[in-house]
């Protein structure tokens, strides 16, 4: 073995180190998913209508960032809720969307001029083939909004731009809510439920074969948030199908890791065999 030439044992050690690095890098990357994608689960039955149903423990989740809505109303940039925790599941007949956010005060009942309710909303395009303007859609591309308020309950709304919100007289969506905890850990949990098939015009088709755009809004009543003063998200989407097996590149990465394992084992065995041969 000449000087300056790495031994096969050294090569093996380097390969093993590279494998460790590859594995440590590949694992979190393989677990990642495309930006703005919110995963969902395929489920059986309707047992997820309750916010506290055990079945929610097995449903994947996303923490969606919120910011103050671009609005001309007074104090529009004064909002407090920065994140909403989102889970979604779909059965053969229904879509379930579960939202959770921290709110230290339970604001129920706007019984005076300066009291406002906690509220949350989910927004979908009416026409799922095109993404509408995020601020309540547009005249040619309306949005279907599911709205829950701690005081008035559930409404289904149609909007074609700011200031155009109209309530459906017969909401196709229902919601159930709970509030638990105290202080900074106090949490609202709201579950929306809607049949995949819903009669009537201007309702989002939930049986779309493509991705389904979705956005969220939260109001904190104790911070005097109402109307256009609210925390909102960007557009996100539910993928066209559940990807419980992971994104396509996950299989590729693990294949690469598998090939690396085989290569390292082969190089190590070869190096050991040569070393033993040289000692004889």
Phi, psi and omega in degrees: 000120185278159179291146179082355178256120183295142178284164179293331176296318178297318178300320180297317180298319179297318180297318179296318178299319179297323179296318179300316180296316180300316181296317182293327180279320185291326185298305179294328180293321180293332181279349182288166176221164182304147178302141177073003175275134175246112183290162175217166179248148169271127183230168177251142175078195185234030186284004182259009181293334179275136178300335183256014180299137180300331183300337180292339180298332182262008181263130180297160185223165175221141171264112184263125180286141179239153174216169180297136180292138173292109187208155179266002181288155179301141178060029182299329182271005178262084177232162189238336184272121186254345183212141170235134182270122189241134171228148179216145178214151182225131173257186178295339186240337189223157170249133177245132176231121183248127182239136177226139175208151180279136177207112185291344181237133178267100185262106183229120177097100177273077187264011175210172184296334185249017177246135182228159185267153165287147182202163178210152181216151173240135184239131176236152170291143172291314175263105188285356180275352181220143181270120181283169169304139187295330183276078175067025174075196180219173183298326182261358180211087188279168178236149176255120187245131172258120188237131175236134176236145181295345181257312188261351180086219190256138173228153171245127189238156173235135180218146177230046182125162180303137178082005184249012187296130179228136182273136171292136179290336182231084184304136177267353182248148174235164181214147174233141186224149171222157176226126181217163180091183180211161179061216184294340181268358179299138191222134167271140172230123181233131177244122173265142177226130174215143174297144177298324175262125178225127183287154175106155180280160174064028172249141182296134175278111184274353179265023181300146179276348180257187175295151181245111179294146181206145177220165188225154176216145179224139176243134174255107185299322182292344176263017179060030178277128177199160180052238184281354174271098187200161174269132184227160176256173166279178172292133169240187178206148167271129181294161184295336177211156179296136181243052182298335180278001178095161180293161185304325184288348178296315180298321180297315181297318179290331175295317178299316179298321179297316178298320179297320179299312181299318181296317181295317179299317181295315180297319180297315180297319179297316180297318179296317180298317179294321180296318179294321179299323181287337182275343183282000000 
